PDB file of C-alpha atoms in Angstrom:
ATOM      1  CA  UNK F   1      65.513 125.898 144.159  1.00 67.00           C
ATOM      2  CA  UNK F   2      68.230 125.014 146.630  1.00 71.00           C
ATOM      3  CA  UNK F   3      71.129 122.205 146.364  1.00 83.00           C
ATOM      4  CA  UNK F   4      72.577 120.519 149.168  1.00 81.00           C
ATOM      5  CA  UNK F   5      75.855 121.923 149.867  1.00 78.00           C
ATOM      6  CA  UNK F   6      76.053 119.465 152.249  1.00 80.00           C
ATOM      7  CA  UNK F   7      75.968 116.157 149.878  1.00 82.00           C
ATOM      8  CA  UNK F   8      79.376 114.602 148.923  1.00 82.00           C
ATOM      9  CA  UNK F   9      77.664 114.996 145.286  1.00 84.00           C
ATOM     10  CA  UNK F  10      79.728 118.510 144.004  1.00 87.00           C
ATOM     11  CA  UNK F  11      77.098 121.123 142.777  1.00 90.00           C
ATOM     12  CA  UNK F  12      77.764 121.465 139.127  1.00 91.00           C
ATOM     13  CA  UNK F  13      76.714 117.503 139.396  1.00 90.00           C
ATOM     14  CA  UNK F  14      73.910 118.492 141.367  1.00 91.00           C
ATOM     15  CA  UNK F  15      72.908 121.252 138.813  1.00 92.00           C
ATOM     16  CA  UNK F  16      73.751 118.563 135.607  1.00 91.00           C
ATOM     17  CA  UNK F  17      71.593 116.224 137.010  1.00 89.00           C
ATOM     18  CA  UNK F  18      68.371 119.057 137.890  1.00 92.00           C
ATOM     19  CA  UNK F  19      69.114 119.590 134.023  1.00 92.00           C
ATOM     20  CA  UNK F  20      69.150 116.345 132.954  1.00 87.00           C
ATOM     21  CA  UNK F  21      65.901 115.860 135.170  1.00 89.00           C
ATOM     22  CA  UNK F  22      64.084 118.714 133.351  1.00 89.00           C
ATOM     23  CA  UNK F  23      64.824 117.250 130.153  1.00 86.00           C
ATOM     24  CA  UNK F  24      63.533 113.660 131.068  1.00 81.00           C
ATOM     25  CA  UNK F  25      60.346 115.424 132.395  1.00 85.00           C
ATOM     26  CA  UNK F  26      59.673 117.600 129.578  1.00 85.00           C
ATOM     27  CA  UNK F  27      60.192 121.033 131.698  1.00 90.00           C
ATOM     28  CA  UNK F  28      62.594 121.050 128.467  1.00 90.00           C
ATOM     29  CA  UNK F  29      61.829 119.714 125.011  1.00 88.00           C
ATOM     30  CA  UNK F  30      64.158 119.272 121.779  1.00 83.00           C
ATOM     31  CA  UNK F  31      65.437 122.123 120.571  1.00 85.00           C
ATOM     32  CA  UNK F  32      64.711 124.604 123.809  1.00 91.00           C
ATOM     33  CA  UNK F  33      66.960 126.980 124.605  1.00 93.00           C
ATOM     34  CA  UNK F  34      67.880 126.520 128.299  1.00 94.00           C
ATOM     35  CA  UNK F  35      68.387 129.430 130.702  1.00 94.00           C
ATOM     36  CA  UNK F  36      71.553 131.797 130.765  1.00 93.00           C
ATOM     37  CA  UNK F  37      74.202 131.213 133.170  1.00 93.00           C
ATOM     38  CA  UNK F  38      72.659 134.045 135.450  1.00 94.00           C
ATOM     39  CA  UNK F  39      69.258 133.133 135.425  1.00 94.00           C
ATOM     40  CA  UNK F  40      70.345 129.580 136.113  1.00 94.00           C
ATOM     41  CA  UNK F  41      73.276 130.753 138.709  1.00 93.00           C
ATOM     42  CA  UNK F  42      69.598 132.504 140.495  1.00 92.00           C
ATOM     43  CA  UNK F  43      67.480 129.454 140.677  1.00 92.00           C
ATOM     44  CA  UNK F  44      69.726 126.818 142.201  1.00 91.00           C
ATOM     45  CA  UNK F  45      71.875 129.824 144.293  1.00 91.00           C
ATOM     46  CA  UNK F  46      74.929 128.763 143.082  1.00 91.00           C
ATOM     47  CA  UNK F  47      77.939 130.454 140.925  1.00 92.00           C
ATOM     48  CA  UNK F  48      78.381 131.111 137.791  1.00 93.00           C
ATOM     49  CA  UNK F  49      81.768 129.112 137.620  1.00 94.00           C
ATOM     50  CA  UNK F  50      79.536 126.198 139.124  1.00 93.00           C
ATOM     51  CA  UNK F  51      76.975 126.769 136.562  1.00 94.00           C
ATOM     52  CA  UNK F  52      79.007 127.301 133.668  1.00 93.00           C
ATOM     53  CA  UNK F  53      80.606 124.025 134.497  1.00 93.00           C
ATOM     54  CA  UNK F  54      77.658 122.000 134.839  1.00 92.00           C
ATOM     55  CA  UNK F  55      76.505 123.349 131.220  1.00 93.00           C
ATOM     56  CA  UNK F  56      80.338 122.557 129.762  1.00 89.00           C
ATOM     57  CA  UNK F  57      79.621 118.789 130.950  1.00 87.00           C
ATOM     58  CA  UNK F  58      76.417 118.485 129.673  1.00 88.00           C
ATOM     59  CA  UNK F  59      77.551 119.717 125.993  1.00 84.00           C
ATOM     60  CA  UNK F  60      80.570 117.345 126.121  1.00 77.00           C
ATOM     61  CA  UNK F  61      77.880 114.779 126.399  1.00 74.00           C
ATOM     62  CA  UNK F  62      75.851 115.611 123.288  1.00 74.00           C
ATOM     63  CA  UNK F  63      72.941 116.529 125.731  1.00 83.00           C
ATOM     64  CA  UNK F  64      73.102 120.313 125.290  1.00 87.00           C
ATOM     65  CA  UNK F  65      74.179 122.417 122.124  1.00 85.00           C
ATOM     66  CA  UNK F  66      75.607 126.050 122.699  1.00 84.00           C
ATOM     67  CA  UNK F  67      75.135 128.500 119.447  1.00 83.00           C
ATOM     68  CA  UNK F  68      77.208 130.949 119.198  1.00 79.00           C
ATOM     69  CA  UNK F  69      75.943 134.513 120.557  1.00 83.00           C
ATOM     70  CA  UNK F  70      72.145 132.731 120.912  1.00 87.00           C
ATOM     71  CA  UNK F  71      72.539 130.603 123.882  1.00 90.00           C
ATOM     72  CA  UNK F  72      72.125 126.701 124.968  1.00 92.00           C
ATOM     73  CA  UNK F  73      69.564 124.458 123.431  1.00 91.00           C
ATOM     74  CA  UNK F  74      68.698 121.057 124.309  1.00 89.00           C
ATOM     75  CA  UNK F  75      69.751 118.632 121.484  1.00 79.00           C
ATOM     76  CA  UNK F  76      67.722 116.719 119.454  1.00 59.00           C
ATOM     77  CA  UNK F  77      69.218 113.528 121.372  1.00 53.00           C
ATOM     78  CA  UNK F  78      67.111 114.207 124.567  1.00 41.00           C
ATOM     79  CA  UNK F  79      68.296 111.438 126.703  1.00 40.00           C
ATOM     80  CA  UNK F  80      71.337 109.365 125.563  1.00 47.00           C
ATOM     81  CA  UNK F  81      70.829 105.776 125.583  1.00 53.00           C
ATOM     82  CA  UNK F  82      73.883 103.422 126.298  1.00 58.00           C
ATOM     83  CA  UNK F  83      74.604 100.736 124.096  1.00 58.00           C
ATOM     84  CA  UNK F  84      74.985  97.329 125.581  1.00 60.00           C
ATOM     85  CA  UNK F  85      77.128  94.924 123.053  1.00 55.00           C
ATOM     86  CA  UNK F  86      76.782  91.234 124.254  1.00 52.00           C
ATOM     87  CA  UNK F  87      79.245  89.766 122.099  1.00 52.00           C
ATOM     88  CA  UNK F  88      82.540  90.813 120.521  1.00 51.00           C
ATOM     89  CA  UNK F  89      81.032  89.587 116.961  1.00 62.00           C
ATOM     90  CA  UNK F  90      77.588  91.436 117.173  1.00 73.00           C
ATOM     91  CA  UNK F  91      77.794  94.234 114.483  1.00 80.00           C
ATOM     92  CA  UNK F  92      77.224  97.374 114.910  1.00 84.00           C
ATOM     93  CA  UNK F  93      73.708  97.400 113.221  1.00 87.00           C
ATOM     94  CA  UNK F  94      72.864  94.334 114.902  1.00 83.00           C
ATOM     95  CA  UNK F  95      73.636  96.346 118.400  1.00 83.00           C
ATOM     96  CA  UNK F  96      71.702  98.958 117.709  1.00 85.00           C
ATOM     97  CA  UNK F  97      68.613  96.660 116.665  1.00 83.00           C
ATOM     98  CA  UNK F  98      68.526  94.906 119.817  1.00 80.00           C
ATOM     99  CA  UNK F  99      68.806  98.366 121.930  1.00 79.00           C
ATOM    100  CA  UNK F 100      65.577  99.365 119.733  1.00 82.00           C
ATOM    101  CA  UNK F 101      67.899 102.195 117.909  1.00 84.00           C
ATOM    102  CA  UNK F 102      68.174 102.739 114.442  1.00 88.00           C
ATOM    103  CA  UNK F 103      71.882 101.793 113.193  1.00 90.00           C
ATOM    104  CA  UNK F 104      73.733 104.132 110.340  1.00 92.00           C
ATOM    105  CA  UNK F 105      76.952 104.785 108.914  1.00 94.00           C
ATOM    106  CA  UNK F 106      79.036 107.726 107.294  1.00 95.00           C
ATOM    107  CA  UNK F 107      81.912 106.840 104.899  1.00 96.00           C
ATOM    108  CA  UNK F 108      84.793 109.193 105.829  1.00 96.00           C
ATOM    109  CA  UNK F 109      87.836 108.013 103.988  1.00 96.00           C
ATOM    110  CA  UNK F 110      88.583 104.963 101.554  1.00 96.00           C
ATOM    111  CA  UNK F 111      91.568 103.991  99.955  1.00 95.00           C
ATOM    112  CA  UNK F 112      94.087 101.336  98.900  1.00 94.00           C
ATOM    113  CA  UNK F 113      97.289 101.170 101.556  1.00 91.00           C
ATOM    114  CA  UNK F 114     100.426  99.315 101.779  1.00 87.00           C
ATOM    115  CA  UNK F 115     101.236  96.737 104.084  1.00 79.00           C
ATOM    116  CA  UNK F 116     103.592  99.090 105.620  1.00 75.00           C
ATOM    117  CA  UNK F 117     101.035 101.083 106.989  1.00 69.00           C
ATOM    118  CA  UNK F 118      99.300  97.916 109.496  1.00 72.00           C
ATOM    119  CA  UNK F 119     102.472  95.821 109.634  1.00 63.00           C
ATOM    120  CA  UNK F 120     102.364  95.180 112.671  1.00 60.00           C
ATOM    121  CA  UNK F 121      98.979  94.638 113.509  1.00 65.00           C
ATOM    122  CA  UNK F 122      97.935  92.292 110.813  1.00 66.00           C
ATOM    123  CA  UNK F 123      98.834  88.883 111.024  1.00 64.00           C
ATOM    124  CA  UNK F 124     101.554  87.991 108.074  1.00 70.00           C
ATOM    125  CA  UNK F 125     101.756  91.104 106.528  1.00 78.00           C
ATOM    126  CA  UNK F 126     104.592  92.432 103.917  1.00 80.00           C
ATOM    127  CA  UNK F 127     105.362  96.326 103.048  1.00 78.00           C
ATOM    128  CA  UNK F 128     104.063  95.211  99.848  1.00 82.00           C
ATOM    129  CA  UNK F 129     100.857  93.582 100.440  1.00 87.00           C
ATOM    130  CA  UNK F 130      97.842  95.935  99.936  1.00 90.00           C
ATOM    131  CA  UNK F 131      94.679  96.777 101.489  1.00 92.00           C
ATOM    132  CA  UNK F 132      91.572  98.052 101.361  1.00 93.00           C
ATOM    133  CA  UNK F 133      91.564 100.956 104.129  1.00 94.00           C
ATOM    134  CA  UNK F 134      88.026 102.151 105.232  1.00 95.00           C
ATOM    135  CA  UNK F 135      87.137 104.684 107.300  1.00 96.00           C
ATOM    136  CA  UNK F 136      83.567 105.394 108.902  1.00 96.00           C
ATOM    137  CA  UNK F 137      81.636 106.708 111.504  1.00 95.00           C
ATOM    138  CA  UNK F 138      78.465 104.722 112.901  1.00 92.00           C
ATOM    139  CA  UNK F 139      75.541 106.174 114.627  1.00 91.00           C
ATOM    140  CA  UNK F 140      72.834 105.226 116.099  1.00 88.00           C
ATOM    141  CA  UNK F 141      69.487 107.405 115.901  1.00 85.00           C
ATOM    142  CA  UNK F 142      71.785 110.020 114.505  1.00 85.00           C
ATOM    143  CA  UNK F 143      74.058 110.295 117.067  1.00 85.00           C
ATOM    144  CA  UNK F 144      78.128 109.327 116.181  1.00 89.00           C
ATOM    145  CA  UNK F 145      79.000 106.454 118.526  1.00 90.00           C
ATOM    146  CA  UNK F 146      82.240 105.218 117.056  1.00 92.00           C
ATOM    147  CA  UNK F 147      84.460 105.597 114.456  1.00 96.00           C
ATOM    148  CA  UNK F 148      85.545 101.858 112.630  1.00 95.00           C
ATOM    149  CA  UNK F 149      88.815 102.041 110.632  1.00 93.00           C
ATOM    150  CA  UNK F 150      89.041  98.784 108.534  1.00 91.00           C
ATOM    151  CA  UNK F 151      92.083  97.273 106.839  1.00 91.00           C
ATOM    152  CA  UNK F 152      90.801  94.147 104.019  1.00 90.00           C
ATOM    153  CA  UNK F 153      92.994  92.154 101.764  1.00 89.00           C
ATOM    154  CA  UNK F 154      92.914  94.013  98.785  1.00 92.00           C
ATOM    155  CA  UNK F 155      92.860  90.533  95.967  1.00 91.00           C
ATOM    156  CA  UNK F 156      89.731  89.695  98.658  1.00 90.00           C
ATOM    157  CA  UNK F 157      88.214  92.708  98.758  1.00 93.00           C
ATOM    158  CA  UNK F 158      88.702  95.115  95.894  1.00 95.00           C
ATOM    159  CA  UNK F 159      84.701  94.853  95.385  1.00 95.00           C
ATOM    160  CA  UNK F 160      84.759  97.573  98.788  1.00 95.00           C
ATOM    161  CA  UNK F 161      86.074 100.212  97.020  1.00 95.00           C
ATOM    162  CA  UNK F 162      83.281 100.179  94.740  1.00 93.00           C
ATOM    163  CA  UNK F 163      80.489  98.990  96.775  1.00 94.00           C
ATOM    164  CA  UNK F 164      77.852 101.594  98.429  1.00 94.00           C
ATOM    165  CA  UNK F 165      78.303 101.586 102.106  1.00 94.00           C
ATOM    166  CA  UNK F 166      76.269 104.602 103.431  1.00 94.00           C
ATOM    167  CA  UNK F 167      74.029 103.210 106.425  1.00 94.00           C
ATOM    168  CA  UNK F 168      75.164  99.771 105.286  1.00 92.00           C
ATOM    169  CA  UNK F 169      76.141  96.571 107.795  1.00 91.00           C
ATOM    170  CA  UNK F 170      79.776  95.490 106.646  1.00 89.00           C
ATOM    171  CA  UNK F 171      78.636  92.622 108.307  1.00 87.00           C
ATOM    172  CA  UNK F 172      75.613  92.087 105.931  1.00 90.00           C
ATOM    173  CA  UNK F 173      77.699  92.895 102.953  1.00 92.00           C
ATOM    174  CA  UNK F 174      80.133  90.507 103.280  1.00 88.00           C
ATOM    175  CA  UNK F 175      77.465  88.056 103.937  1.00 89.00           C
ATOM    176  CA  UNK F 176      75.929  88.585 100.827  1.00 91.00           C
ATOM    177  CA  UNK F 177      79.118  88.221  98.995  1.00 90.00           C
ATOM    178  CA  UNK F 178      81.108  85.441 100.810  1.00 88.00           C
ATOM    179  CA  UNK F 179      77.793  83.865 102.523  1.00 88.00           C
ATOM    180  CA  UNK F 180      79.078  83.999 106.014  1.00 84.00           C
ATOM    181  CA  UNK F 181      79.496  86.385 108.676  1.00 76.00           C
ATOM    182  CA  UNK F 182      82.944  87.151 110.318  1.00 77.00           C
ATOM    183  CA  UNK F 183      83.486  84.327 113.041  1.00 70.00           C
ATOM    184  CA  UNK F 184      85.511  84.691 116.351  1.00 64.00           C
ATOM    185  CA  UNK F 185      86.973  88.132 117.275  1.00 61.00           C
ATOM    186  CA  UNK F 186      89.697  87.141 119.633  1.00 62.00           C
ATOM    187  CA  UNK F 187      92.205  88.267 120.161  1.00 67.00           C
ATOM    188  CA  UNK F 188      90.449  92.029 120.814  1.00 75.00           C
ATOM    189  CA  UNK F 189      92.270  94.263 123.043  1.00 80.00           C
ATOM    190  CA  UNK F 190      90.154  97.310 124.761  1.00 85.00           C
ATOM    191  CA  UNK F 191      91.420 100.133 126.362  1.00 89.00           C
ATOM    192  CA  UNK F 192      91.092 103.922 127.014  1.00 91.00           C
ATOM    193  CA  UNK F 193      92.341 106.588 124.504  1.00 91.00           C
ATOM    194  CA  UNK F 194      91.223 110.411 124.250  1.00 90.00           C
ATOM    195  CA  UNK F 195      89.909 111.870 121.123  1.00 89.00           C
ATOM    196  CA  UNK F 196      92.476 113.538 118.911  1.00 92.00           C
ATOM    197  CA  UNK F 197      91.331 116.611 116.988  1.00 90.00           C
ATOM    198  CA  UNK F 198      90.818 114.255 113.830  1.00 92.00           C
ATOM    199  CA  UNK F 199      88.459 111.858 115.551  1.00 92.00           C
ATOM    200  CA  UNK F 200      86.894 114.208 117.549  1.00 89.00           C
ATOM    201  CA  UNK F 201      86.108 116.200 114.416  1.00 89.00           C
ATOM    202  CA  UNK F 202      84.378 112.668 112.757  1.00 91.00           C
ATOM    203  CA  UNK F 203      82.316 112.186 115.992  1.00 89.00           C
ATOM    204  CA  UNK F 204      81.485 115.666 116.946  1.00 83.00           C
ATOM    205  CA  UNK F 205      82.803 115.350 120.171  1.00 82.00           C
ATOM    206  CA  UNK F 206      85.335 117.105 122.444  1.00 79.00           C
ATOM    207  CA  UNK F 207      89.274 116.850 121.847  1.00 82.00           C
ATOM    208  CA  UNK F 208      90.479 114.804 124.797  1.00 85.00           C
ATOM    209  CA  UNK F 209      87.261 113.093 125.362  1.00 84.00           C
ATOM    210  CA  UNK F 210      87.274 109.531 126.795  1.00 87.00           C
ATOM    211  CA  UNK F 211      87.246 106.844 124.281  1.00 91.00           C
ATOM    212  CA  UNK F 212      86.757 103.208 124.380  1.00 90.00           C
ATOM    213  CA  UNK F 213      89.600 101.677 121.550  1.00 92.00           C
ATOM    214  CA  UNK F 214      88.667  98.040 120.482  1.00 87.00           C
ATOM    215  CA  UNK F 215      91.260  96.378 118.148  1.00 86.00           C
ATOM    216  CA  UNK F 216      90.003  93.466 116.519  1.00 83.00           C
ATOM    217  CA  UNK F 217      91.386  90.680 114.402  1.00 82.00           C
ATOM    218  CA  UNK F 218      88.214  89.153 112.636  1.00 83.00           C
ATOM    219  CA  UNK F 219      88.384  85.683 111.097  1.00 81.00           C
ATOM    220  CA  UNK F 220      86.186  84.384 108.191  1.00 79.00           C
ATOM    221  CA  UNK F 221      84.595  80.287 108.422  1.00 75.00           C
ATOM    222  CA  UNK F 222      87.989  79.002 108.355  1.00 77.00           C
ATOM    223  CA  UNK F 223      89.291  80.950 111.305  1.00 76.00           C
ATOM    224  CA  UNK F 224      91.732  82.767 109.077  1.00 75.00           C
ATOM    225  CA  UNK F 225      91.975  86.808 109.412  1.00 76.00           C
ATOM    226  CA  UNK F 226      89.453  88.410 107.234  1.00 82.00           C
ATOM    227  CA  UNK F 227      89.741  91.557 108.162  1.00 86.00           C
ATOM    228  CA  UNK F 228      91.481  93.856 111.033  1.00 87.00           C
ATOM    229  CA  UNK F 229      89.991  96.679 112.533  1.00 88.00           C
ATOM    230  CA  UNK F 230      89.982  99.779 115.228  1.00 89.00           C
ATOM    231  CA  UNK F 231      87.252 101.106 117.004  1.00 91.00           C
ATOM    232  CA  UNK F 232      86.707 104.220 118.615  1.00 94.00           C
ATOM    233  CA  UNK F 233      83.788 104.089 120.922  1.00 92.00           C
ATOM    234  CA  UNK F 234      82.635 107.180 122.276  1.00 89.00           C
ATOM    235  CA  UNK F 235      82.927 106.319 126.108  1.00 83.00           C
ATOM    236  CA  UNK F 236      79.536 108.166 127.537  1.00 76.00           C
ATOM    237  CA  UNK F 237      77.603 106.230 124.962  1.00 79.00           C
ATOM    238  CA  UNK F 238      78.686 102.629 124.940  1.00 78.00           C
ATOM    239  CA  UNK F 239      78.751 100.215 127.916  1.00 74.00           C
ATOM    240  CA  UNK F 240      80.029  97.108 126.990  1.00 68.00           C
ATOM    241  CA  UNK F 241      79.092  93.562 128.792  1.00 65.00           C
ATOM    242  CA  UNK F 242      82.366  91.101 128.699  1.00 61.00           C
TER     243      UNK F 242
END
């Protein structure tokens, strides 16, 4: 099976995508180990450095899992779909619904902080104001897509501490409590950060992996802040429409 040395593609991008193509076709199913780094170096007559390569990319993108001293298996995540958010507003779950994916959440961390700690984020905020500090990570079919840390007015929203959020919509719960969603999201300012070894660890990704970072005011029916938050997006599954 030979590659064209002569596209501008580079090999290891020709080999991810005859990978990604066997996948897609069902030459490889969930849970199939792939071939070794020789057998696959034989069939496209290419190096092992090019092969090895390929395979590193394609388990930085949650497409392939290597186990230790067994080989590389094709995750249960065949084919990653990219999430498109519409609107700064949409939730998470509400995303996922309208991509046809089934939305879910993971409380990592929650706690009461001092104002000291998001000073200068949140809008009018002293050292000794408190807040509700939550942190999660939200999937979608399984798969960690971002990691949400929250900061709420604690007097508003003590009631978090104690209320059950596994696989639950923030959005929806304050809903049901207040009886409106959050309003506007602006300002929200996006740019690109690389995982640290903390996030990585909560989204079972690489360290140094591309990240979207989305840090949002969000403002209840009054337009006043409600709530303040930062996203971590995991870059090669999100697209996001502005």
């Amino acid at each position: 099976m030979k590659l064209d040395e002569g596209s501008l593609t580079p090999l290891y991008q020709q080999v991810m995508g005859e990978i990604r193509k066997g996948i897609e076709d069902g030459s490889y199913n969930t849970g199939d180990k792939i071939p070794s780094e020789v057998e696959l170096s034989e069939m496209y007559s290419v190096s092992r450095i090019t092969v090895r390569r390929a395979v590193e990319e394609l388990v930085g993108e949650g497409i392939l899992t290597k186990k230790q001293g067994k080989g590389t298996y094709v995750t249960k995540h065949k084919v990653q779909r990219k999430i498109t958010q519409e609107s700064m507003v949409q939730s998470f779950s509400e995303m996922c619904q309208v991509n046809g994916l089934t939305p879910g959440a993971h409380v990592v961390e929650r706690d009461v902080v001092s104002g000291d700690k998001i000073s200068q984020d949140y809008q009018g905020v002293s050292p000794e104001d408190r807040f509700v500090y939550i942190r999660r990570v939200r999937t979608a079919d399984g798969l960690p897509i971002m990691l949400e840390t929250n900061y709420y007015p604690y007097d508003r929203f003590e009631f978090l501490l104690e209320t059950d959020l596994e696989d639950a919509s923030l959005f929806e719960v304050i809903e049901r409590v207040f009886g409106f969603k959050p309003g506007d999201s602006s300002p929200t300012l996006v740019q690109i950060t690389l995982a640290t070894a903390d996030i990585a660890h909560d989204l079972s990704i690489n360290v140094g992996e591309p990240l979207f970072q989305l840090d949002t005011y969000l403002t209840d029916d009054r337009g006043e802040p409600l709530f303040y938050e930062h996203q971590y997006v995991v870059g090669n599954r999100f697209s996001l429409v502005i």
